[in-house]
Each structure stands twice: as C-alpha cells, then as structure tokens.
C-alpha cells in the first residue's frame, strides 16, 4: 500500500460533493478539520472501512488507485488500518497484561507486554502497570495504552486518529510514535498547532469535503510561533500539575 | 413456508432492534420486503418501529413461558402468517431467556447479536445461540477500541469458527450494509414445510415451572438439579 484515493460521495442532504480525487501518500501526515457534526468522523470511518460507494456518505476509497472487492474489505481494513477513536475508556474486564497478550496473539505479534508498557509510560505522566485492571485506567492512561498498542501491536500502514489532544498526554511524542516507519497518518483536530503540522488539511462542512487546503509559507512560519506557544503551555501545565505557582 | 427465515437472537438490550431498524429498509429496497416477528416476554413497543418502516409485523408475548420454547411452538403459525402476507422473507427477533438453548432450526439463517461492551467472558456464556449461529452481529462497536473489537472477534472465532462476523454500530448504521448483502446472498432454504431444531432445549420441568412459590425440598418435584459443592457439601435438610 503506497497511496489512498478519496472519491466524492454526497453531503448530508444528498448533494454530490465537488472535489477532485484526493490522493493521500504513505509517510505523510494529513489533518481533517471542521465544526462538530461536519462529518469528520464519518470521513475517518469511510477510510477505516475502505468504503466503496456503499457507506452513508457514498464515498469511494481506492487502494493504490484500485477499488477494493467486498470479499477482501474486512480483512484488508484490519491489516492496513489502525484507528484511535474518541473513546477514553476500555470496557473489557481484564488486566493490562492479559489485554496486551491477547491482542498480540490476535495479531500474531511476538512482543511482550513489558516492551509495550515501557513505551506507554513515556507518554503518560501516571505510569501504567501490568496488573492494573483495564477498565480502571484513567482517561490519559487508557489513551496512552491505546497509542502504544497501535504503535507496537497493530503496526498498520494507515493510522487514523480522532483527536490526539484529549486527556493530557504528550501529543508530540504520541504523534511521533504513531508516525514511525513510513505510515500514512490522518488526524482529526480542532487545534491550529496540530493542523499546521500537516502540509495538507481536509476541510469538512455539512457532511461534505468542502476544500483541501495546502499549508502556505506564511502558515509554516506561523507554525513555528504556535510551536513555541505550545511548549510554553506545556511548561505551565507541568508546573500546574505539580502544584507550583505559574508566575 | 417462506423461503428465507432470518433469526436474530440475543440478550436484552444488546441492540437487536437497532440493527433491524437499519437492516430492514435495506432488505425492503432489494425488492424482497420481509415481514417481521418480535418475540418478547412481558411487553414490547418494537412493533411500532417495524410498522413505521411499512412492513407487516406481529408481536408474540411469551408471558410465563420460556420465549425460546414459545417461539418454536409458534413456528408453523408464523410460516402460515408470512405466507398470508405474501412475504418470501420472515425476520424473527427474539430475546431468549437463559441462553442455555437456542430456537434456531436447520432451515433458518440463524444469527446471534452480541454487545461489544459486555464482559469479554460473555461470548463463552452463550451456548448454542452463539456456537451454532450462521452469523454473529457485534453491536456498539463505536464504544470500544479497535484492539478490544479485535480481541472480542477473535474470541468469537474460537467459539464458532464458521459464523460470518459483522461488527456494526446500530445507531449510525455502520456495517449494516455488509450484513444486508450477506443475508440477501443466502440460498433459499425453507420450502419443504418441515424443520428441526439445531439443539435440544433444557429439560426443566419442575414444580416452579408450574407455579410453585414455596422454597424447600418438600416442594421440589420433577426434574430438579443441585449445585455440586465439592468436598464440603452442606448437610441436606428437607
């Protein structure tokens, strides 16, 4: 898999979308922006399910320029696409260790729960332990575990992320982990700093893709400014969490 | 006897009706409008949901009887009713009760509806409803992470490797299109007028089945099972 192509479907009222085919390449980060209810999650879902004109949006997703036959869709989707949704909780009633072992077994991966936790604990300030019950993890711990799981057990070439900013985890480290090894990453975001990390952003409105905006040179400069502000915010956040005075 | 009978069984509140609400319009569009039977124990307002879709619907309330036994006892009448409605497809939704048995017959396309957010031990507790199903619908997939969905799917595959698996989000309708397509591709299998249960039903005919309320050995007659307490068995007092 080198490239995904999104072909137009229709908006929430059935009006045909009027964009040219959007080509998404491996190794690139793309962001998806728009108001709540504008159809961002549905676009993510189309990509996840490798929609062939049969989803609620009517869009078609091509893999390396070719449609995907129905009998191969579920298997290909499972192999190629990892999805970090908006949920911040696990529901399975098992321990962190059993969860990681079971999932590695499902995916036929030779990796120990310890190796995964090492990485998970780099992005969450509250360490996760093997014996913890999965559904008693905090929002941030759950999110960090989901990210570690996607990075090390799924290891899929396409990674879909519905809002990385949630739960106070280290956004940049998390994105860095998920982008390793030449992946195609699509991130839904409301955050200008995250949006400007990508060279291209897909804009949604009323259920339709309304524009694909390229990052301008002025925006690239703005990104540097937002990055400095983000680092300042993080420093304040750390002080705040430690109970110290910010000024 | 209709050519296609699709059975949707599953515990209470797993999302059977939500699945059907998205599925039935797709079956209707395909040119083979189904009629629908809802089996419940005490009360059900779901007939209104199906009637809104413009489909013939009948509700069977089993009351004091096990809903699975009740469904099997009513199958011939349901076949005739579907024929009378000139429907070639009959969709049956049933909640079941103890999940020890399953009302699935050989001629049905039998499905089990499972809730992703239930315990990961839940599939192992379902018995023939799951192990003998032709298809399994996993609902509320939007509530769990992809990893959890993969683990649950894998566990179901271990219990029933032959069933087709359909992860869906019944509220938004994701995944229902695949299920509709698969159901429509199933060969006609029901025209002989004879049918057989896939699995025997529990042999529970005891005093309590016929209305006994008093607790104690003296009031227990018929088929009565007892817990095995192992070595430290309590002394039996009648």
Tab-separated table of C-alpha atoms in Angstrom:
chain	number	residue	atom	x	y	z
A	1	UNK	CA	0.000	0.000	0.000
A	2	UNK	CA	1.504	3.327	-1.104
A	3	UNK	CA	-1.455	5.601	-1.718
A	4	UNK	CA	-5.119	6.082	-0.816
A	5	UNK	CA	-7.536	7.992	-3.028
A	6	UNK	CA	-10.790	9.543	-1.819
A	7	UNK	CA	-13.507	9.908	-4.473
A	8	UNK	CA	-16.529	12.196	-3.904
A	9	UNK	CA	-19.792	10.993	-2.379
A	10	UNK	CA	-22.533	13.316	-1.159
A	11	UNK	CA	-23.246	15.616	1.783
A	12	UNK	CA	-25.929	15.124	4.459
A	13	UNK	CA	-28.650	16.409	2.134
A	14	UNK	CA	-27.639	14.172	-0.748
A	15	UNK	CA	-25.903	16.875	-2.826
A	16	UNK	CA	-22.902	15.476	-4.688
A	17	UNK	CA	-19.504	16.566	-3.372
A	18	UNK	CA	-17.461	18.560	-5.869
A	19	UNK	CA	-13.815	17.885	-5.114
A	20	UNK	CA	-11.148	16.327	-7.317
A	21	UNK	CA	-9.849	12.925	-6.232
A	22	UNK	CA	-7.718	13.377	-3.079
A	23	UNK	CA	-4.506	11.350	-3.070
A	24	UNK	CA	-3.030	10.520	0.336
A	25	UNK	CA	0.512	9.166	0.364
A	26	UNK	CA	2.399	6.948	2.755
A	27	UNK	CA	4.841	8.735	5.033
A	28	UNK	CA	2.636	11.858	5.130
A	29	UNK	CA	0.517	13.422	7.858
A	30	UNK	CA	-2.872	14.871	6.881
A	31	UNK	CA	-5.334	16.639	9.140
A	32	UNK	CA	-9.124	16.831	8.976
A	33	UNK	CA	-10.810	19.997	10.238
A	34	UNK	CA	-14.357	21.347	10.523
A	35	UNK	CA	-17.100	22.084	13.046
A	36	UNK	CA	-18.558	19.353	15.215
A	37	UNK	CA	-21.163	17.493	13.196
A	38	UNK	CA	-19.492	18.494	9.920
A	39	UNK	CA	-18.676	14.877	9.023
A	40	UNK	CA	-15.059	14.483	10.172
A	41	UNK	CA	-15.641	11.203	11.985
A	42	UNK	CA	-17.620	9.882	9.036
A	43	UNK	CA	-14.690	10.571	6.720
A	44	UNK	CA	-12.427	8.670	9.126
A	45	UNK	CA	-14.948	5.832	9.131
A	46	UNK	CA	-15.022	5.765	5.307
A	47	UNK	CA	-11.252	5.339	5.246
A	48	UNK	CA	-11.318	2.757	8.033
A	49	UNK	CA	-13.925	0.659	6.265
A	50	UNK	CA	-12.430	1.232	2.792
A	51	UNK	CA	-15.885	2.424	1.664
A	52	UNK	CA	-16.858	1.553	-1.897
A	53	UNK	CA	-19.725	3.950	-2.528
A	54	UNK	CA	-21.879	1.998	-0.080
A	55	UNK	CA	-21.398	3.940	3.159
A	56	UNK	CA	-23.714	6.687	4.409
A	57	UNK	CA	-21.574	9.290	2.602
A	58	UNK	CA	-21.423	7.405	-0.705
A	59	UNK	CA	-17.651	7.989	-0.945
A	60	UNK	CA	-15.216	5.543	-2.515
A	61	UNK	CA	-11.729	4.829	-1.184
A	62	UNK	CA	-9.207	3.438	-3.691
A	63	UNK	CA	-6.137	1.478	-2.592
A	64	UNK	CA	-3.201	2.270	-4.896
A	65	UNK	CA	-5.736	3.543	-7.443
A	66	UNK	CA	-7.905	0.422	-7.455
A	67	UNK	CA	-11.276	-0.346	-5.848
A	68	UNK	CA	-11.382	-2.988	-3.108
A	69	UNK	CA	-13.569	-6.037	-3.639
A	70	UNK	CA	-16.192	-6.641	-0.985
A	71	UNK	CA	-14.868	-10.047	-0.004
A	72	UNK	CA	-11.439	-8.605	0.828
A	73	UNK	CA	-12.567	-5.430	2.548
A	74	UNK	CA	-12.847	-6.547	6.122
A	75	UNK	CA	-9.529	-8.404	6.029
A	76	UNK	CA	-7.675	-5.537	4.292
A	77	UNK	CA	-9.195	-2.962	6.608
A	78	UNK	CA	-7.984	-4.969	9.611
A	79	UNK	CA	-4.488	-5.375	8.177
A	80	UNK	CA	-3.972	-1.878	6.832
A	81	UNK	CA	-5.844	0.478	9.120
A	82	UNK	CA	-5.363	1.250	12.805
A	83	UNK	CA	-7.923	3.594	14.344
A	84	UNK	CA	-7.629	5.586	17.559
A	85	UNK	CA	-11.198	6.678	18.234
A	86	UNK	CA	-12.523	9.298	20.602
A	87	UNK	CA	-13.231	6.898	23.438
A	88	UNK	CA	-11.090	7.309	26.518
A	89	UNK	CA	-12.065	4.123	28.303
A	90	UNK	CA	-11.558	0.426	27.866
A	91	UNK	CA	-14.566	-1.771	28.563
A	92	UNK	CA	-13.028	-5.249	28.573
A	93	UNK	CA	-12.909	-6.739	32.069
A	94	UNK	CA	-9.343	-7.967	32.108
A	95	UNK	CA	-5.878	-6.816	33.175
A	96	UNK	CA	-3.477	-4.674	31.171
A	97	UNK	CA	-1.162	-7.663	30.802
A	98	UNK	CA	-3.873	-10.044	29.555
A	99	UNK	CA	-5.202	-7.425	27.171
A	100	UNK	CA	-1.774	-6.912	25.597
A	101	UNK	CA	-1.090	-10.663	25.420
A	102	UNK	CA	-4.489	-11.389	23.870
A	103	UNK	CA	-4.154	-8.637	21.314
A	104	UNK	CA	-0.614	-9.631	20.350
A	105	UNK	CA	-1.931	-13.180	19.916
A	106	UNK	CA	-4.813	-11.980	17.673
A	107	UNK	CA	-2.306	-10.128	15.523
A	108	UNK	CA	0.368	-12.874	15.679
A	109	UNK	CA	2.949	-10.463	17.062
A	110	UNK	CA	5.942	-11.507	19.120
A	111	UNK	CA	6.137	-8.679	21.590
A	112	UNK	CA	5.971	-8.719	25.371
A	113	UNK	CA	3.573	-6.606	27.441
A	114	UNK	CA	6.632	-5.167	29.223
A	115	UNK	CA	8.053	-3.732	25.991
A	116	UNK	CA	4.744	-2.044	25.206
A	117	UNK	CA	4.329	-0.597	28.698
A	118	UNK	CA	7.795	0.937	28.518
A	119	UNK	CA	6.651	2.976	25.558
A	120	UNK	CA	3.205	3.724	27.015
A	121	UNK	CA	4.792	5.168	30.132
A	122	UNK	CA	6.804	7.618	28.037
A	123	UNK	CA	3.633	9.445	27.008
A	124	UNK	CA	1.585	9.395	30.176
A	125	UNK	CA	2.732	11.062	33.405
A	126	UNK	CA	0.954	8.427	35.555
A	127	UNK	CA	2.634	5.058	34.924
A	128	UNK	CA	0.503	2.079	33.837
A	129	UNK	CA	1.318	-1.283	35.445
A	130	UNK	CA	0.754	-4.816	34.128
A	131	UNK	CA	-1.581	-5.933	36.914
A	132	UNK	CA	-3.924	-2.958	36.642
A	133	UNK	CA	-7.497	-3.651	35.639
A	134	UNK	CA	-8.064	-2.344	32.122
A	135	UNK	CA	-11.303	-0.526	32.835
A	136	UNK	CA	-9.941	1.232	35.908
A	137	UNK	CA	-7.261	3.121	33.994
A	138	UNK	CA	-7.669	6.890	33.868
A	139	UNK	CA	-8.565	8.608	30.584
A	140	UNK	CA	-4.929	9.548	29.958
A	141	UNK	CA	-3.623	6.087	30.820
A	142	UNK	CA	-6.202	4.404	28.581
A	143	UNK	CA	-5.366	6.736	25.737
A	144	UNK	CA	-1.625	6.131	26.155
A	145	UNK	CA	-2.168	2.369	26.211
A	146	UNK	CA	-4.284	2.566	23.048
A	147	UNK	CA	-1.494	4.523	21.345
A	148	UNK	CA	1.200	2.069	22.472
A	149	UNK	CA	-0.983	-0.796	21.271
A	150	UNK	CA	-1.466	0.813	17.853
A	151	UNK	CA	2.232	1.632	17.505
A	152	UNK	CA	3.615	-1.768	18.529
A	153	UNK	CA	0.928	-4.432	18.129
A	154	UNK	CA	-1.152	-3.159	15.195
A	155	UNK	CA	1.736	-1.594	13.292
A	156	UNK	CA	-0.638	-0.860	10.382
A	157	UNK	CA	0.491	1.368	7.476
A	158	UNK	CA	-2.564	3.638	7.816
A	159	UNK	CA	-3.258	5.295	11.182
A	160	UNK	CA	-6.464	7.247	11.844
A	161	UNK	CA	-6.642	9.444	14.924
A	162	UNK	CA	-9.801	11.125	16.155
A	163	UNK	CA	-8.393	13.998	18.250
A	164	UNK	CA	-4.960	13.424	19.729
A	165	UNK	CA	-5.234	16.347	22.187
A	166	UNK	CA	-7.548	14.506	24.581
A	167	UNK	CA	-6.595	13.514	28.099
A	168	UNK	CA	-3.427	15.493	28.604
A	169	UNK	CA	-0.991	13.045	27.056
A	170	UNK	CA	2.157	14.263	25.321
A	171	UNK	CA	0.729	14.997	21.867
A	172	UNK	CA	4.033	15.358	20.070
A	173	UNK	CA	5.605	12.209	21.474
A	174	UNK	CA	2.419	10.284	20.732
A	175	UNK	CA	2.296	11.519	17.137
A	176	UNK	CA	5.982	10.816	16.746
A	177	UNK	CA	5.436	7.214	17.907
A	178	UNK	CA	2.477	6.706	15.615
A	179	UNK	CA	4.240	8.185	12.581
A	180	UNK	CA	7.252	5.906	12.729
A	181	UNK	CA	8.017	3.634	9.810
A	182	UNK	CA	6.573	5.486	6.896
A	183	UNK	CA	2.923	5.479	7.880
A	184	UNK	CA	0.060	7.425	6.356
A	185	UNK	CA	-1.488	9.333	9.264
A	186	UNK	CA	-4.860	11.126	9.246
A	187	UNK	CA	-5.662	13.249	12.311
A	188	UNK	CA	-8.986	14.876	13.114
A	189	UNK	CA	-8.305	18.085	15.023
A	190	UNK	CA	-9.695	21.404	16.225
A	191	UNK	CA	-6.239	22.625	17.203
A	192	UNK	CA	-4.372	25.063	14.873
A	193	UNK	CA	-0.980	23.828	16.091
A	194	UNK	CA	-1.809	20.209	15.210
A	195	UNK	CA	-3.458	21.263	11.932
A	196	UNK	CA	-0.363	23.137	10.781
A	197	UNK	CA	1.830	20.074	11.403
A	198	UNK	CA	0.379	18.729	8.130
A	199	UNK	CA	1.131	20.067	4.673
A	200	UNK	CA	-2.437	19.454	3.597
A	201	UNK	CA	-5.663	19.669	5.558
A	202	UNK	CA	-9.070	18.432	4.508
A	203	UNK	CA	-11.951	20.760	5.416
A	204	UNK	CA	-15.451	19.432	6.095
A	205	UNK	CA	-18.803	21.175	6.308
A	206	UNK	CA	-22.390	19.868	6.282
A	207	UNK	CA	-21.166	16.305	5.778
A	208	UNK	CA	-19.129	17.156	2.660
A	209	UNK	CA	-15.452	17.753	1.932
A	210	UNK	CA	-15.538	21.464	1.052
A	211	UNK	CA	-11.819	22.148	0.466
A	212	UNK	CA	-8.324	20.714	0.621
A	213	UNK	CA	-6.040	23.468	1.881
A	214	UNK	CA	-2.256	23.382	1.392
A	215	UNK	CA	-0.072	24.908	4.145
A	216	UNK	CA	1.148	28.308	2.886
A	217	UNK	CA	4.702	29.630	3.567
A	218	UNK	CA	3.167	32.199	5.946
A	219	UNK	CA	1.428	29.347	7.796
A	220	UNK	CA	4.704	27.431	8.023
A	221	UNK	CA	6.155	30.484	9.787
A	222	UNK	CA	3.050	30.709	11.990
A	223	UNK	CA	3.570	27.076	12.920
A	224	UNK	CA	6.941	27.969	14.462
A	225	UNK	CA	5.209	30.572	16.611
A	226	UNK	CA	2.429	28.165	17.655
A	227	UNK	CA	5.057	25.553	18.454
A	228	UNK	CA	6.840	27.966	20.817
A	229	UNK	CA	3.495	28.792	22.451
A	230	UNK	CA	2.661	25.085	22.762
A	231	UNK	CA	5.964	24.460	24.559
A	232	UNK	CA	5.225	27.381	26.911
A	233	UNK	CA	1.757	25.932	27.601
A	234	UNK	CA	3.270	22.554	28.373
A	235	UNK	CA	5.726	24.059	30.826
A	236	UNK	CA	2.874	25.823	32.604
A	237	UNK	CA	0.859	22.592	32.550
A	238	UNK	CA	3.686	20.700	34.236
A	239	UNK	CA	4.005	23.379	36.934
A	240	UNK	CA	0.253	23.426	37.414
A	241	UNK	CA	0.160	19.643	37.895
A	242	UNK	CA	2.956	19.812	40.436
A	243	UNK	CA	1.033	22.387	42.452
A	244	UNK	CA	3.540	25.167	41.825
A	245	UNK	CA	2.963	28.838	41.054
A	246	UNK	CA	2.902	29.670	37.349
A	247	UNK	CA	4.197	33.240	37.764
B	1	UNK	CA	-43.477	-21.516	4.412
B	2	UNK	CA	-41.309	-18.546	3.426
B	3	UNK	CA	-38.087	-19.274	1.534
B	4	UNK	CA	-35.935	-17.189	3.843
B	5	UNK	CA	-36.154	-17.054	7.627
B	6	UNK	CA	-33.597	-14.828	9.350
B	7	UNK	CA	-33.367	-15.256	13.118
B	8	UNK	CA	-31.906	-12.504	15.332
B	9	UNK	CA	-31.419	-13.738	18.865
B	10	UNK	CA	-29.511	-12.109	21.695
B	11	UNK	CA	-29.784	-10.972	25.287
B	12	UNK	CA	-31.855	-7.964	26.336
B	13	UNK	CA	-30.608	-4.512	25.326
B	14	UNK	CA	-27.765	-5.702	23.091
B	15	UNK	CA	-29.207	-3.719	20.175
B	16	UNK	CA	-31.236	-6.255	18.166
B	17	UNK	CA	-33.981	-3.780	17.326
B	18	UNK	CA	-31.466	-1.058	16.390
B	19	UNK	CA	-29.800	-3.467	13.979
B	20	UNK	CA	-33.160	-4.353	12.427
B	21	UNK	CA	-34.179	-0.697	12.164
B	22	UNK	CA	-31.192	-0.120	9.859
B	23	UNK	CA	-31.283	-3.519	8.176
B	24	UNK	CA	-34.971	-3.868	7.253
B	25	UNK	CA	-35.063	-0.832	4.904
B	26	UNK	CA	-32.086	-2.328	3.018
B	27	UNK	CA	-33.873	-5.690	2.668
B	28	UNK	CA	-37.016	-3.828	1.578
B	29	UNK	CA	-35.089	-1.839	-1.056
B	30	UNK	CA	-33.689	-5.028	-2.515
B	31	UNK	CA	-37.187	-5.947	-3.706
B	32	UNK	CA	-37.960	-8.661	-1.137
B	33	UNK	CA	-39.856	-6.856	1.641
B	34	UNK	CA	-39.776	-9.070	4.735
B	35	UNK	CA	-42.419	-9.499	7.408
B	36	UNK	CA	-41.240	-9.281	10.979
B	37	UNK	CA	-41.977	-11.207	14.155
B	38	UNK	CA	-40.885	-9.899	17.539
B	39	UNK	CA	-40.819	-12.355	20.439
B	40	UNK	CA	-40.643	-10.839	23.906
B	41	UNK	CA	-41.567	-11.867	27.434
B	42	UNK	CA	-43.501	-9.063	29.121
B	43	UNK	CA	-44.058	-6.143	26.812
B	44	UNK	CA	-42.718	-4.707	23.613
B	45	UNK	CA	-43.175	-1.452	21.751
B	46	UNK	CA	-40.978	-2.519	18.892
B	47	UNK	CA	-43.801	-3.443	16.534
B	48	UNK	CA	-44.373	0.296	16.049
B	49	UNK	CA	-40.749	0.655	14.892
B	50	UNK	CA	-41.208	-2.015	12.239
B	51	UNK	CA	-44.650	-0.810	11.186
B	52	UNK	CA	-43.201	2.659	10.641
B	53	UNK	CA	-40.964	1.041	8.052
B	54	UNK	CA	-44.112	-0.131	6.269
B	55	UNK	CA	-43.575	-3.828	6.976
B	56	UNK	CA	-46.098	-6.363	8.294
B	57	UNK	CA	-45.285	-7.130	11.915
B	58	UNK	CA	-46.576	-9.436	14.625
B	59	UNK	CA	-45.580	-9.455	18.307
B	60	UNK	CA	-45.566	-12.643	20.377
B	61	UNK	CA	-45.512	-12.180	24.140
B	62	UNK	CA	-44.469	-15.411	25.823
B	63	UNK	CA	-45.557	-14.340	29.315
B	64	UNK	CA	-44.777	-17.179	31.763
B	65	UNK	CA	-43.344	-19.473	29.118
B	66	UNK	CA	-39.680	-19.549	28.065
B	67	UNK	CA	-39.573	-17.323	24.967
B	68	UNK	CA	-37.441	-19.843	23.065
B	69	UNK	CA	-39.929	-22.665	23.692
B	70	UNK	CA	-42.725	-20.240	22.844
B	71	UNK	CA	-41.120	-19.329	19.511
B	72	UNK	CA	-40.634	-22.940	18.437
B	73	UNK	CA	-44.215	-23.765	19.426
B	74	UNK	CA	-45.393	-20.941	17.184
B	75	UNK	CA	-43.207	-21.541	14.131
B	76	UNK	CA	-45.794	-23.314	11.943
B	77	UNK	CA	-48.266	-20.487	12.629
B	78	UNK	CA	-45.569	-17.942	11.759
B	79	UNK	CA	-44.845	-19.687	8.450
B	80	UNK	CA	-48.545	-19.536	7.573
B	81	UNK	CA	-48.776	-15.902	8.633
B	82	UNK	CA	-45.787	-14.972	6.431
B	83	UNK	CA	-47.363	-16.851	3.508
B	84	UNK	CA	-50.606	-14.957	4.122
B	85	UNK	CA	-48.689	-11.665	3.991
B	86	UNK	CA	-47.200	-12.858	0.655
B	87	UNK	CA	-43.718	-12.359	2.100
B	88	UNK	CA	-40.914	-14.615	0.962
B	89	UNK	CA	-38.716	-13.481	3.844
B	90	UNK	CA	-39.546	-13.699	7.540
B	91	UNK	CA	-37.328	-11.905	10.056
B	92	UNK	CA	-37.652	-13.049	13.681
B	93	UNK	CA	-36.279	-11.110	16.634
B	94	UNK	CA	-36.155	-12.883	19.978
B	95	UNK	CA	-34.592	-12.048	23.310
B	96	UNK	CA	-34.303	-15.585	24.595
B	97	UNK	CA	-34.032	-16.090	28.319
B	98	UNK	CA	-31.304	-18.209	29.867
B	99	UNK	CA	-29.220	-18.720	26.697
B	100	UNK	CA	-28.891	-22.383	27.543
B	101	UNK	CA	-30.851	-23.159	24.383
B	102	UNK	CA	-31.494	-21.567	21.051
B	103	UNK	CA	-34.672	-21.583	18.971
B	104	UNK	CA	-32.595	-21.879	15.774
B	105	UNK	CA	-33.728	-24.560	13.337
B	106	UNK	CA	-31.848	-26.122	10.455
B	107	UNK	CA	-33.733	-24.161	7.792
B	108	UNK	CA	-33.236	-20.739	9.365
B	109	UNK	CA	-30.335	-18.423	8.777
B	110	UNK	CA	-29.597	-18.047	12.480
B	111	UNK	CA	-27.891	-15.002	13.899
B	112	UNK	CA	-26.661	-14.079	17.345
B	113	UNK	CA	-26.461	-10.413	18.337
B	114	UNK	CA	-23.725	-9.593	20.851
B	115	UNK	CA	-22.894	-6.364	22.652
B	116	UNK	CA	-19.211	-5.368	22.466
B	117	UNK	CA	-19.424	-3.541	25.772
B	118	UNK	CA	-20.499	-6.656	27.694
B	119	UNK	CA	-17.959	-8.719	29.611
B	120	UNK	CA	-15.278	-10.367	27.498
B	121	UNK	CA	-16.425	-13.579	29.137
B	122	UNK	CA	-19.947	-13.078	27.771
B	123	UNK	CA	-19.464	-14.980	24.489
B	124	UNK	CA	-18.386	-18.099	26.412
B	125	UNK	CA	-21.610	-17.992	28.417
B	126	UNK	CA	-23.975	-18.033	25.470
B	127	UNK	CA	-24.037	-21.692	24.455
B	128	UNK	CA	-25.685	-22.869	21.208
B	129	UNK	CA	-27.142	-19.435	20.435
B	130	UNK	CA	-23.558	-18.441	19.592
B	131	UNK	CA	-21.784	-21.707	18.854
B	132	UNK	CA	-24.381	-22.824	16.297
B	133	UNK	CA	-25.101	-19.444	14.714
B	134	UNK	CA	-24.607	-18.860	10.984
B	135	UNK	CA	-23.780	-15.223	11.584
B	136	UNK	CA	-22.843	-13.035	14.537
B	137	UNK	CA	-23.594	-9.318	14.754
B	138	UNK	CA	-21.353	-7.373	17.131
B	139	UNK	CA	-23.067	-4.157	18.220
B	140	UNK	CA	-21.923	-0.905	19.843
B	141	UNK	CA	-18.536	-1.136	18.135
B	142	UNK	CA	-18.199	2.652	18.423
B	143	UNK	CA	-17.957	2.192	22.202
B	144	UNK	CA	-14.807	0.068	22.193
B	145	UNK	CA	-11.282	0.486	20.909
B	146	UNK	CA	-10.182	-1.279	17.754
B	147	UNK	CA	-7.959	-3.558	19.854
B	148	UNK	CA	-10.886	-4.643	22.041
B	149	UNK	CA	-13.013	-5.293	18.964
B	150	UNK	CA	-10.253	-7.485	17.551
B	151	UNK	CA	-9.981	-9.445	20.795
B	152	UNK	CA	-13.747	-9.985	21.015
B	153	UNK	CA	-13.888	-11.013	17.335
B	154	UNK	CA	-11.068	-13.456	17.904
B	155	UNK	CA	-12.807	-14.970	20.932
B	156	UNK	CA	-15.998	-15.419	18.913
B	157	UNK	CA	-13.981	-17.071	16.136
B	158	UNK	CA	-12.620	-19.539	18.674
B	159	UNK	CA	-16.150	-20.454	19.824
B	160	UNK	CA	-17.713	-20.542	16.357
B	161	UNK	CA	-15.158	-20.504	13.526
B	162	UNK	CA	-17.833	-20.945	10.821
B	163	UNK	CA	-20.053	-17.941	11.575
B	164	UNK	CA	-19.830	-14.807	9.431
B	165	UNK	CA	-18.999	-11.878	11.698
B	166	UNK	CA	-20.497	-8.402	11.279
B	167	UNK	CA	-19.244	-5.607	13.549
B	168	UNK	CA	-21.823	-2.796	13.440
B	169	UNK	CA	-22.749	0.476	15.000
B	170	UNK	CA	-26.521	0.121	15.031
B	171	UNK	CA	-27.273	3.755	15.863
B	172	UNK	CA	-25.298	5.208	12.943
B	173	UNK	CA	-25.867	2.139	10.765
B	174	UNK	CA	-22.194	1.412	10.022
B	175	UNK	CA	-21.619	-2.147	8.882
B	176	UNK	CA	-25.315	-2.957	8.342
B	177	UNK	CA	-24.900	-2.784	4.538
B	178	UNK	CA	-22.473	-5.731	4.620
B	179	UNK	CA	-24.902	-7.729	6.740
B	180	UNK	CA	-27.797	-6.981	4.348
B	181	UNK	CA	-25.728	-8.025	1.347
B	182	UNK	CA	-24.688	-11.278	3.024
B	183	UNK	CA	-28.262	-12.140	4.074
B	184	UNK	CA	-29.554	-11.498	0.560
B	185	UNK	CA	-26.934	-13.874	-0.838
B	186	UNK	CA	-28.045	-16.776	1.373
B	187	UNK	CA	-29.760	-19.512	-0.661
B	188	UNK	CA	-33.479	-20.208	-0.178
B	189	UNK	CA	-33.720	-22.978	2.362
B	190	UNK	CA	-37.187	-23.238	3.774
B	191	UNK	CA	-39.707	-24.512	1.269
B	192	UNK	CA	-40.050	-28.132	2.451
B	193	UNK	CA	-42.547	-27.403	5.233
B	194	UNK	CA	-40.552	-29.479	7.724
B	195	UNK	CA	-37.914	-28.273	10.119
B	196	UNK	CA	-35.794	-29.485	13.040
B	197	UNK	CA	-34.197	-27.660	15.989
B	198	UNK	CA	-30.415	-27.466	15.845
B	199	UNK	CA	-30.049	-28.155	19.546
B	200	UNK	CA	-32.206	-29.715	22.237
B	201	UNK	CA	-33.931	-27.396	24.717
B	202	UNK	CA	-33.318	-27.656	28.506
B	203	UNK	CA	-35.167	-30.475	30.246
B	204	UNK	CA	-36.514	-28.291	33.028
B	205	UNK	CA	-39.948	-29.397	34.130
B	206	UNK	CA	-40.087	-28.835	37.894
B	207	UNK	CA	-42.583	-27.564	40.450
B	208	UNK	CA	-41.501	-23.982	39.841
B	209	UNK	CA	-42.265	-24.269	36.111
B	210	UNK	CA	-45.911	-24.813	37.037
B	211	UNK	CA	-46.332	-22.067	39.573
B	212	UNK	CA	-44.878	-23.300	42.892
B	213	UNK	CA	-43.621	-20.418	45.092
B	214	UNK	CA	-42.649	-22.112	48.355
B	215	UNK	CA	-38.927	-22.792	48.891
B	216	UNK	CA	-37.763	-26.172	50.300
B	217	UNK	CA	-37.075	-29.789	49.381
B	218	UNK	CA	-40.638	-30.861	50.121
B	219	UNK	CA	-41.958	-28.683	47.316
B	220	UNK	CA	-39.479	-29.764	44.650
B	221	UNK	CA	-40.751	-32.324	42.158
B	222	UNK	CA	-39.914	-33.258	38.597
B	223	UNK	CA	-36.501	-32.569	37.091
B	224	UNK	CA	-34.534	-30.866	39.890
B	225	UNK	CA	-30.827	-30.071	39.567
B	226	UNK	CA	-28.500	-29.402	42.511
B	227	UNK	CA	-25.256	-27.451	42.846
B	228	UNK	CA	-22.116	-29.541	43.332
B	229	UNK	CA	-20.420	-28.062	46.412
B	230	UNK	CA	-17.413	-30.356	46.058
B	231	UNK	CA	-15.950	-31.985	49.187
B	232	UNK	CA	-17.514	-29.614	51.667
B	233	UNK	CA	-21.061	-30.418	50.745
B	234	UNK	CA	-23.593	-28.996	53.203
B	235	UNK	CA	-25.777	-31.494	55.008
B	236	UNK	CA	-29.057	-31.896	53.173
B	237	UNK	CA	-32.084	-30.860	55.195
B	238	UNK	CA	-35.515	-31.404	53.759
